[in-house]
XYZ file of C-alpha atoms in Angstrom:
605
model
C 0.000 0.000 0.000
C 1.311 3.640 -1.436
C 2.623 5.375 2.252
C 2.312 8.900 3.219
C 3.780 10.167 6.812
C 2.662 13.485 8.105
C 2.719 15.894 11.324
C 0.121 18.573 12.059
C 1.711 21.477 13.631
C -0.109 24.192 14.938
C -0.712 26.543 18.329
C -2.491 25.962 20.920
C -6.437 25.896 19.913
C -5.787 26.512 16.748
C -8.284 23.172 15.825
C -5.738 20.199 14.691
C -6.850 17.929 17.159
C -10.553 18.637 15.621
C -9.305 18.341 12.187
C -7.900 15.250 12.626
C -11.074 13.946 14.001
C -12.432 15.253 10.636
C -9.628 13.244 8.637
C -10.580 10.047 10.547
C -14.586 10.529 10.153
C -14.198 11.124 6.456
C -11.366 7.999 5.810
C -14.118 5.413 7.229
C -11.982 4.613 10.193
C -15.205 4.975 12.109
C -18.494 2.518 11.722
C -21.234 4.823 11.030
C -23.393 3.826 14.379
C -19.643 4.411 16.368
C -19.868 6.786 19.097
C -16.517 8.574 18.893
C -15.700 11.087 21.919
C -14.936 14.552 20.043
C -10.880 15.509 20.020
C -10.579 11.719 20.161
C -7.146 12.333 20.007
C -6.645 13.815 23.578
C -6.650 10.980 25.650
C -5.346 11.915 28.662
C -7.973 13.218 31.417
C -5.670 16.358 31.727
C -5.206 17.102 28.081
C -9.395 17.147 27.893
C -9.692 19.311 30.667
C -7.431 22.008 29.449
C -8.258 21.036 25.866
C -4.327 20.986 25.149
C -2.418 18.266 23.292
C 0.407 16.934 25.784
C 1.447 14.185 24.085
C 2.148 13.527 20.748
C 0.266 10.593 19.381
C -0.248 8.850 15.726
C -3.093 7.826 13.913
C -3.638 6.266 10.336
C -5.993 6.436 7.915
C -6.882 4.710 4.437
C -7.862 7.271 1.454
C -8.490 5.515 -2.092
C -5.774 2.490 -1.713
C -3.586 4.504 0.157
C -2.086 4.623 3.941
C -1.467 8.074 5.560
C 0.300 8.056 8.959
C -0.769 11.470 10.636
C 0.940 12.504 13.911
C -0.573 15.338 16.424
C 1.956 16.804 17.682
C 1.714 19.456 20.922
C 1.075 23.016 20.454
C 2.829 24.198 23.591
C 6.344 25.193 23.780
C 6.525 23.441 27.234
C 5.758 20.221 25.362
C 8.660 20.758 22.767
C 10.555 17.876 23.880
C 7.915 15.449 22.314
C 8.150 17.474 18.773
C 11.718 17.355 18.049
C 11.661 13.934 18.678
C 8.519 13.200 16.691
C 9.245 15.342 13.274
C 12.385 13.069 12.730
C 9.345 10.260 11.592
C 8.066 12.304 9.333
C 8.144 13.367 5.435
C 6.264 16.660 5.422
C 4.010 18.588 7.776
C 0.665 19.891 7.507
C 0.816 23.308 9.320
C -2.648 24.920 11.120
C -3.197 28.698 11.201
C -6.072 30.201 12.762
C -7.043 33.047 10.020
C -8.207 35.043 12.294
C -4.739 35.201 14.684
C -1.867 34.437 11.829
C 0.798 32.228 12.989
C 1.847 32.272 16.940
C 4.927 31.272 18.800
C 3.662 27.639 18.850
C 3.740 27.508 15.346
C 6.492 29.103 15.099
C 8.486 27.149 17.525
C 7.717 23.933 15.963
C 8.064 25.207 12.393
C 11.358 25.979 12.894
C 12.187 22.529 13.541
C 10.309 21.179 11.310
C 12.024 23.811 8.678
C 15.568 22.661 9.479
C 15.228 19.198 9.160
C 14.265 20.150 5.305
C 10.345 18.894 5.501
C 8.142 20.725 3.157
C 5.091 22.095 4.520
C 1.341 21.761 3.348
C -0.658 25.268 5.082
C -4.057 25.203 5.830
C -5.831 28.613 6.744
C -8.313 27.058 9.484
C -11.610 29.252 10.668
C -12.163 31.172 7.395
C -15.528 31.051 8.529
C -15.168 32.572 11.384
C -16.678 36.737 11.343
C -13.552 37.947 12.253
C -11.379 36.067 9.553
C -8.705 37.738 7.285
C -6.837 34.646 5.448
C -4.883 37.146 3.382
C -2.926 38.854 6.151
C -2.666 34.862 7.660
C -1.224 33.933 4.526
C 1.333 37.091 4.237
C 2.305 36.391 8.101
C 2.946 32.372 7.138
C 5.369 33.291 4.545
C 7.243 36.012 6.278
C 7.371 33.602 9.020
C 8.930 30.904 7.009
C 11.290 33.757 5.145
C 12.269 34.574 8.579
C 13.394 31.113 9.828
C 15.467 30.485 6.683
C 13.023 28.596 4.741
C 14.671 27.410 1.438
C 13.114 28.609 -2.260
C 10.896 24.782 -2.117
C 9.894 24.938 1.576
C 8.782 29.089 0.459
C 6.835 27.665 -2.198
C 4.115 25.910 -0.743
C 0.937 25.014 -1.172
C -2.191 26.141 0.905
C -6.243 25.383 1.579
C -8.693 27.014 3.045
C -10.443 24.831 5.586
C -12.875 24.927 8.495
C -12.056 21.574 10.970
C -15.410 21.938 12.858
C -17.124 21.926 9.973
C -14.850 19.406 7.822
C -14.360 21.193 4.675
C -10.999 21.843 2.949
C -10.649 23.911 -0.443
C -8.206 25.531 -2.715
C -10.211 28.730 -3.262
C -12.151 30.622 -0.281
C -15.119 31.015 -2.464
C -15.052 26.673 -3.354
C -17.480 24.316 -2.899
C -17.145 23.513 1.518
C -18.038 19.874 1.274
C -15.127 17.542 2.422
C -11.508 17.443 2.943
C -11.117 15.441 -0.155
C -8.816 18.440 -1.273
C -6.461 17.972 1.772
C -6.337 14.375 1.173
C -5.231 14.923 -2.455
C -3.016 17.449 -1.453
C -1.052 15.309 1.041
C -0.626 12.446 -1.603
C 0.673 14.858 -3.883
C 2.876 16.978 -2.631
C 4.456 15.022 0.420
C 6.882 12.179 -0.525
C 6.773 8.337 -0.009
C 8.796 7.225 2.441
C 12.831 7.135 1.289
C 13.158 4.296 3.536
C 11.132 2.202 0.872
C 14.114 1.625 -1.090
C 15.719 0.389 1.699
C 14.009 -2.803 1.993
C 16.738 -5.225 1.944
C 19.191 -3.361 3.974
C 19.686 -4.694 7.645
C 16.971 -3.656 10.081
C 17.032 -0.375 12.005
C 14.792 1.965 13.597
C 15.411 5.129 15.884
C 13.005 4.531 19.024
C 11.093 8.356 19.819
C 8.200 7.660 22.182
C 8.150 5.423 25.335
C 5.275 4.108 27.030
C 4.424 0.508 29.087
C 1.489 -1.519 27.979
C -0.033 -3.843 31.320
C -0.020 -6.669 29.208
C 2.964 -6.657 26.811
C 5.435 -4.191 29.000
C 7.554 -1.864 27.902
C 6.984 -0.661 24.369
C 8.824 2.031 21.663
C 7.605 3.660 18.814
C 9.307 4.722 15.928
C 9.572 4.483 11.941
C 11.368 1.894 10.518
C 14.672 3.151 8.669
C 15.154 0.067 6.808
C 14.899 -3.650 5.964
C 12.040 -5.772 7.317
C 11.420 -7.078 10.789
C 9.270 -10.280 12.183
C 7.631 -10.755 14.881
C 10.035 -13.512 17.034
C 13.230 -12.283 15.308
C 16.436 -11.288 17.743
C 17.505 -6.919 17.519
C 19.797 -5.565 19.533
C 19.571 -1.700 21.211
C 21.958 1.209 20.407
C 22.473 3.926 22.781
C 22.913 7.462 21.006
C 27.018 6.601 21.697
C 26.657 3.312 20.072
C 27.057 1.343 22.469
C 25.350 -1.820 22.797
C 22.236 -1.796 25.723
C 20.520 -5.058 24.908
C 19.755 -8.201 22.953
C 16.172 -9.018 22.735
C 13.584 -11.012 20.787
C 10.361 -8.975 19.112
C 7.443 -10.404 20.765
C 4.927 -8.338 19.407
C 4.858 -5.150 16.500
C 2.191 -3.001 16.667
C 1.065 -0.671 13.733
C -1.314 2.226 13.746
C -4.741 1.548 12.811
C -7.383 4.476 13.409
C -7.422 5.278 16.584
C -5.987 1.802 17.793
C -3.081 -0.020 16.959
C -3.061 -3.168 15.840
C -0.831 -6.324 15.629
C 0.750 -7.179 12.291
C 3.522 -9.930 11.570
C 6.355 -8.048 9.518
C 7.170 -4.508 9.751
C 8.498 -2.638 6.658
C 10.676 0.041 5.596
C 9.201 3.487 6.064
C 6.330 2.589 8.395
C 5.537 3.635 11.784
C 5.348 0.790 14.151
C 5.413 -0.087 17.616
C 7.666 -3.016 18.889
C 7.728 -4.750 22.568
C 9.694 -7.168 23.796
C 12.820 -4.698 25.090
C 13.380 -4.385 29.466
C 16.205 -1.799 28.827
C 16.173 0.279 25.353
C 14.441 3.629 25.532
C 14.385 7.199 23.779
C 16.734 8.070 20.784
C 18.005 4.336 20.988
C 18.750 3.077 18.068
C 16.680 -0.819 17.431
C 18.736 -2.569 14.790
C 20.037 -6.104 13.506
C 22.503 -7.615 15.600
C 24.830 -6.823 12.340
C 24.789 -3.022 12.574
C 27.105 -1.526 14.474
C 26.623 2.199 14.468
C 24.117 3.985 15.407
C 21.289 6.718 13.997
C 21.594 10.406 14.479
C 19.009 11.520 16.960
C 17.703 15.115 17.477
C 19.555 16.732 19.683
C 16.758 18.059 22.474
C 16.947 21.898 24.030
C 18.204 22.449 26.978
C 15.702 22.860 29.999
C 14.936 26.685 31.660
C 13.715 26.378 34.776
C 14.034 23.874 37.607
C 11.801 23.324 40.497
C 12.626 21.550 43.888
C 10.118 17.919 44.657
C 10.751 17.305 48.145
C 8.513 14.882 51.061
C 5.521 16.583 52.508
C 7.094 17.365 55.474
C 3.610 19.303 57.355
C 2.252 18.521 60.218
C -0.939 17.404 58.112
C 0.965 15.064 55.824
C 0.382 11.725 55.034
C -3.725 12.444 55.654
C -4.834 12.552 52.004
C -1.923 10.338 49.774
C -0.905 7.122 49.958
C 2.926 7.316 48.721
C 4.361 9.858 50.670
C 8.087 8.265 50.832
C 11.151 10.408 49.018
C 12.221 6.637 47.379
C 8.427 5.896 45.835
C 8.368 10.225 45.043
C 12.039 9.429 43.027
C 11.251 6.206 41.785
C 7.998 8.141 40.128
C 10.394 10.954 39.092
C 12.973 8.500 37.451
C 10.567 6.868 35.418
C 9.196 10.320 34.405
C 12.240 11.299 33.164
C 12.733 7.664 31.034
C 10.055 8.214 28.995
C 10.105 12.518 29.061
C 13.331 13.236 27.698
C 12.963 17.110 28.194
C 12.823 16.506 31.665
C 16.621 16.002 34.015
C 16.059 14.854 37.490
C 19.193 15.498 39.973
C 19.427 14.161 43.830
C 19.791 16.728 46.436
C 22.915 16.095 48.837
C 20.011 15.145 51.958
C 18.528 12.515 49.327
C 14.804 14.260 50.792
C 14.195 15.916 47.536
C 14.755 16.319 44.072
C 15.521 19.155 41.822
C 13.654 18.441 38.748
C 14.507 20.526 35.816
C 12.320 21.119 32.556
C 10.658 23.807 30.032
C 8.177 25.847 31.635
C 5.801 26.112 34.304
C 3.118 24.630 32.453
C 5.142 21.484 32.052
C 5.834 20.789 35.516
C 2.233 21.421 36.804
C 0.852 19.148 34.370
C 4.127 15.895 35.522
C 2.926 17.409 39.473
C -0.754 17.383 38.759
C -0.058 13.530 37.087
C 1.415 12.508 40.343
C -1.055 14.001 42.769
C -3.685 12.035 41.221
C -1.440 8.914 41.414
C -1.808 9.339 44.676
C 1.545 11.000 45.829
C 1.733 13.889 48.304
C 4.649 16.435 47.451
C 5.886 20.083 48.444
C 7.141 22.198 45.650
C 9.448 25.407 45.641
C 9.182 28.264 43.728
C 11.090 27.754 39.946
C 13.955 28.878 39.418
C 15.658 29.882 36.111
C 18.925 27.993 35.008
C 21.507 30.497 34.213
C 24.633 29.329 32.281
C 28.385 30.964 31.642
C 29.246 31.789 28.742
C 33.246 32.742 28.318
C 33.161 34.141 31.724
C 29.795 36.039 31.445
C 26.397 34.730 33.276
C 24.121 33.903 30.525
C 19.906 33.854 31.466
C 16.788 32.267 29.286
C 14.982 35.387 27.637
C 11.720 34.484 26.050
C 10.052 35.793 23.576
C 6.151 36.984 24.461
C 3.285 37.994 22.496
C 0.782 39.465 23.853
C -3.198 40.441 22.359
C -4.940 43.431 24.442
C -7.299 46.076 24.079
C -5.594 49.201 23.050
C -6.768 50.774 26.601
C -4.720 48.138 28.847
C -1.325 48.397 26.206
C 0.441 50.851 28.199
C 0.257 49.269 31.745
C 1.163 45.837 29.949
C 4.100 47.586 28.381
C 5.037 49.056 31.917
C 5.044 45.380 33.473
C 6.979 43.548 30.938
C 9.484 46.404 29.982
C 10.144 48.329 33.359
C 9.233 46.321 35.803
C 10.554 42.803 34.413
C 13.713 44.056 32.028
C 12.183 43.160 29.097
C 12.764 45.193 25.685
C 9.740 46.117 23.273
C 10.253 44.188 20.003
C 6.958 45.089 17.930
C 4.116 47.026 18.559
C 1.504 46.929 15.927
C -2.738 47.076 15.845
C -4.393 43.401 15.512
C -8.192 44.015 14.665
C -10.985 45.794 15.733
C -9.319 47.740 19.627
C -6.533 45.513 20.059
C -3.230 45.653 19.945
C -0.448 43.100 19.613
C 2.814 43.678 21.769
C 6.061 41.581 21.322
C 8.840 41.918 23.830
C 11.902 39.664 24.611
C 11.457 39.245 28.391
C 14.094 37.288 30.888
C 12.262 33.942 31.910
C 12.713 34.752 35.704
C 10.455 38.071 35.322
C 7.279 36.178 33.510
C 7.454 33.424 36.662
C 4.201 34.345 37.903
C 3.419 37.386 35.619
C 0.278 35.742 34.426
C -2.136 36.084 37.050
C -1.078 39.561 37.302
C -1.540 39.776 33.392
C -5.267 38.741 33.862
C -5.778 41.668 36.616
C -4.022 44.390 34.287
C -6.372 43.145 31.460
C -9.350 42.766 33.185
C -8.955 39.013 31.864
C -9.567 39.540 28.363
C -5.669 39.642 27.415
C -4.153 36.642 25.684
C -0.281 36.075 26.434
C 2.112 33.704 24.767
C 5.595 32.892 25.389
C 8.329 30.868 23.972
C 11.975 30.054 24.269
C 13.934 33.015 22.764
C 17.585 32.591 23.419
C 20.091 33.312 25.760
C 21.251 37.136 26.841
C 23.544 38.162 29.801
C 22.310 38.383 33.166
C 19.843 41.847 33.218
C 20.471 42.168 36.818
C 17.933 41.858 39.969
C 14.029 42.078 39.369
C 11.634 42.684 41.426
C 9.086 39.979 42.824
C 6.285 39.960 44.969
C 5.209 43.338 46.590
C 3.250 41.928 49.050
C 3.194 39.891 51.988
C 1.503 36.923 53.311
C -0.557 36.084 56.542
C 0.792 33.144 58.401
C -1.220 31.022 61.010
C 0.724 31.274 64.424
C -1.740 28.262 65.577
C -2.717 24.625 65.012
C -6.285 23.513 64.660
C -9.706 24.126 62.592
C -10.461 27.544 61.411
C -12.906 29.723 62.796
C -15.209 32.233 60.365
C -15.390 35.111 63.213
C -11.474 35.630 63.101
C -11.539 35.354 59.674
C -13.912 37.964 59.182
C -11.546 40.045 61.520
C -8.802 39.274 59.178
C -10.301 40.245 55.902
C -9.607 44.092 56.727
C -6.165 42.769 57.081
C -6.245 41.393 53.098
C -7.075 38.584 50.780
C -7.633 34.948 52.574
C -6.731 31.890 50.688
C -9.081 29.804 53.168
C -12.654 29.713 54.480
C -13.863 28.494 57.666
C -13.772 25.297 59.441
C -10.456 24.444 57.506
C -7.726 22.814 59.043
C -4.370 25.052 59.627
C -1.190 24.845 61.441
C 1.214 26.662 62.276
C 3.056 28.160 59.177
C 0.578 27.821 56.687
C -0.214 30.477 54.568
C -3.485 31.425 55.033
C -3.784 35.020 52.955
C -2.328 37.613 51.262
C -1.259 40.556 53.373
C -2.108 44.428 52.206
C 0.975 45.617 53.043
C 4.775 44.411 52.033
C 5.836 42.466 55.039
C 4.482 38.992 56.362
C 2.320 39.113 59.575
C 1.200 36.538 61.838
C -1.985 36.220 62.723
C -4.568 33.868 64.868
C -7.406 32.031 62.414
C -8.649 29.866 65.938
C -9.622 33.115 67.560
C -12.924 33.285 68.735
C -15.694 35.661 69.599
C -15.773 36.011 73.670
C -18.866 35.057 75.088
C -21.135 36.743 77.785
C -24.184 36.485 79.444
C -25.048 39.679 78.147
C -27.437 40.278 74.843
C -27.721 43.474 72.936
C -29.841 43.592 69.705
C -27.396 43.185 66.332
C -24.609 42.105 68.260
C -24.949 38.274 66.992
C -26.222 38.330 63.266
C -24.503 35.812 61.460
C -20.747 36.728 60.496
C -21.034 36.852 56.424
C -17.408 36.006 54.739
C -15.927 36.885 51.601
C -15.494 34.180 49.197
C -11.846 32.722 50.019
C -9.311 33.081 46.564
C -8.664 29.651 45.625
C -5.438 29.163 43.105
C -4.878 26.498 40.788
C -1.669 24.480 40.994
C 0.480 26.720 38.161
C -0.757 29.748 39.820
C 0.312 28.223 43.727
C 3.556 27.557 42.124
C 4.216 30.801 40.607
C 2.940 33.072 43.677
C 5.642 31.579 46.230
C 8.840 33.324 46.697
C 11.782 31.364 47.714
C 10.830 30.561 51.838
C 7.992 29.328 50.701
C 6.342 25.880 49.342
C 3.700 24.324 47.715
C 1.988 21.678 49.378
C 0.434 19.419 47.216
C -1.962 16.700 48.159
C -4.665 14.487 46.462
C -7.439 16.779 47.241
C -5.719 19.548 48.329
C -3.387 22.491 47.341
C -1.786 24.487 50.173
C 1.211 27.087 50.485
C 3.300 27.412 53.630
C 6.534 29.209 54.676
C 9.374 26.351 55.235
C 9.652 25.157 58.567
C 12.826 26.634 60.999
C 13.397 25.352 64.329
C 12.411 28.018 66.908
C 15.408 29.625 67.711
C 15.921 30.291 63.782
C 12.820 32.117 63.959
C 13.327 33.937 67.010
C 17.099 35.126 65.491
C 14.851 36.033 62.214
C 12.533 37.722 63.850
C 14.806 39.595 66.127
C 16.834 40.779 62.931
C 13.621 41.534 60.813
């Protein structure tokens, strides 16, 4: 069967995960009575919840005799480690714009790579429909982003559709007939190549292993496409490490190949396909899965560096151990380790105690999806604020700057301007109108000053701002920036909450917590007005006498406590703080000192 492989690039809700529900629909890979869950392709709880693609995954579908292996790829930059990996499978890309918002850093993030590994892209304008639509400017932006990123004169001349996922429709005129995607599938078969490995047939086998994942009924498994010759099911392979050197001998007990939205066994695997194999207890990511004849190994894409690093550690509080049921620092690194198997974006490093572990990775987003993973395993953490990794560069401290684009309305511009440029060190790249009152702002901002900047960002825009970020480069250190400029109320007691002295705190500032909680002694309970931290008493309560006066006990009416999400708990702690992170709970506290630490503190402060 005639073999197409593609990846859809695109940002973040930008519709590929919907188009490719379209593509599968209108291939038959459905029954027509099937109930099919819409973006079929997010399969993980979290990635429906925050309807984000995490994880890259493959699919296949049949169109008129022949096989087309499409892979979703992630639209966040967090995520990258999964594309770099995945577009080395791959013979062209289909890439997504929004018409409406024109390529974002997303796309352009994952263009780039895709770019410099020589694929040539198919674009598809997606939401022409939409009122707001202008495919023209889309199209202009697509090709001065490719210009940009040193696109060569075949990758600049590519070809393009006009398409609507929701509705599944893809044309080569704006004004066509909207009825299928019959002119995508056409488009893919013509203009993206067959497979180079097909003439490689009756070489030895080899195949560069780029996703990781255990099966509970066949173990450990690897994906990847097959480079060349043939391989049966029962036949010995060997593992390559990226050094070449040899990591195991094992026999093939199963191959897998992509069928829909299942895989499905098959008995050889070919040249050029993309198949799953099982059978390994050692090989893993970038490994190269080859006849025992071969002897060096493939190239593998070399992954970026990580930005930021964040602290796991036990839950040390005095409430540990109430809500999760692995709450040990081996079963907590033992999670981590395998984590970091299958994630290669992610480096884990001991701490010289052996309590905790300083996990380093992309972004924020990344680590609060692995954290949020591992709370509903069951696990029971505390988390310290991220830090940025800063590197030296012939003597000269080097720091992450990201770049950031950001969509307001024209009214809110000059306070975001203010916050990214003069409070945060960034510098003002492009300033330009984007539609009807907005304006688009693009600054290159150090990664330390956007760590927590986007609840902030929400507040300055009155929530109707839409920020974006991705890796930039690396600039010298721009010296100390400010963080916080407020401080936090502490609980001085242990016990259960009471709603009369938290209604005499809220004068005091915002509370985190409503009554009838359970606190101790160091939690965080609030925000404080002022800059400094204050400790305060949540057990007080009212003193009672036998004497009644009329309006002296009406109920005591509280204002709704503010309740953060994990990401936005992580990024509001400074550094003598944690997270504490539970099953059902999410709490911040100041770390613990022994008294007489606190007494020298306080004494000093």
């Amino acid at each position: 069967m005639d073999l197409r492989n593609i990846a859809i690039i695109a940002h973040v809700d930008h519709g590929k995960t919907t188009l490719v529900d379209e593509l599968l629909k209108q291939s038959g890979a459905f029954r027509e009575n099937q109930a099919v869950a819409e973006r079929a392709m997010d399969s993980n709880d979290i990635e429906r919840e925050r309807g984000i693609t995490i994880l890259a995954k493959a699919t296949s579908v049949e169109w008129q005799g022949h096989r087309i292996n499409i892979v979703d790829t992630p639209g966040h930059a967090d995520f990258g480690g999964e594309v770099e990996r995945i577009l080395s499978m791959v013979d062209g890309v289909v890439l997504l714009v929004d018409a409406a918002e024109g390529p974002m850093p997303q796309t352009k993030f994952v263009t780039s790579k895709a770019l410099a590994l020589g694929l040539r892209p198919i674009v598809v304008l997606n939401k022409v429909d939409k009122p707001d639509a202008e495919p023209d400017r889309a199209l202009n932006e697509v090709f001065d982003l490719f210009a940009n990123l040193g696109a060569d004169d075949d990758q600049l001349d590519f070809p393009h559709l006009y398409a609507s996922g929701r509705a599944g429709w893809a044309d080569t005129e704006l004004d066509g007939p909207r009825k299928d995607l019959t002119a995508l599938f056409e488009l893919v078969l013509r203009h993206v190549p067959a497979p180079k490995q097909l003439a490689d047939v009756d070489k030895p086998f080899r195949m560069l292993a780029t996703t990781l994942s255990a099966d509970p009924f066949i173990g450990r498994i690897l994906t990847g496409r097959v480079e060349s010759g043939r391989l049966k099911v029962g036949e010995t392979i060997k593992a390559l490490s990226r050094k070449g050197e040899r990591m195991e001998q094992f026999r093939v007990t199963k191959i897998l190949a992509f069928r829909g939205l299942g895989q499905a066994p098959i008995d050889e695997a070919v040249a050029g396909d993309i198949v799953t194999l099982a059978g390994m207890t050692k090989a893993t990511v970038a490994d190269t899965l080859c006849a025992p004849e071969v002897e060096t190994a493939l190239p593998a894409q070399p992954i970026d560096p990580p930005t930021i690093s964040v602290t796991f550690g036990i839950n040390d509080s005095p409430l540990a151990g109430r809500d999760g049921t692995k709450v040990q620092s081996r079963v907590i690194r033992e999670r981590l380790m395998k984590e970091a198997e299958s994630n290669v974006a992610i480096r884990i490093e001991d701490t010289p105690g052996g309590e905790a572990f300083v996990v380093s990775g992309r972004g924020e987003l990344q680590m609060g999806v692995l954290i949020e993973n591992m709370r509903r395993e069951g696990f029971e953490l505390s988390i310290s604020r991220p830090r940025v990794i800063f590197r030296d560069e012939d003597g000269q401290r080097m720091e992450p700057i990201e770049e950031v684009i950001v969509d307001v309305d024209d009214e809110f511009s000059g306070t975001v301007i203010d916050k990214l440029t003069g409070q945060r060190k960034g510098e003002l790249a492009e300033m330009k109108p984007a539609g009807v009152g907005k304006t688009r702002i693009v600054a290159h901002v150090p990664s330390r000053g956007l760590i927590g900047y986007h609840g902030q960002f929400l507040t300055d825009t009155r929530g109707t701002g839409v920020l974006n970020r991705i890796f930039h480069g690396w600039a010298p250190h721009k010296g100390p920036i400010e963080g916080r400029r407020v401080g936090v109320l502490i609980s001085m007691e242990n016990g259960v909450s009471v709603a009369y002295a938290l209604w005499n705190l809220e004068e005091r500032g915002k509370l985190f917590i409503g009554a009838q909680e359970q606190v101790y002694e160091g939690m965080i309970i609030g925000e404080h007005s002022r800059d400094n931290d204050l400790e305060v008493n949540p057990l007080k309560g009212k003193k009672l006498t036998n004497v009644r006066a009329s309006g002296t006990d009406e109920a005591v009416r509280l204002t709704p406590p503010v309740r953060m999400s994990l990401e936005e708990a992580i990024a509001y702690v400074e550094d003598d703080e944690l997270v504490e992170v539970t099953p059902k709970i999410v709490r911040l506290r100041k770390r613990f000192l022994d008294p007489h630490e606190r007494k020298r503190q306080a004494r000093a402060g």
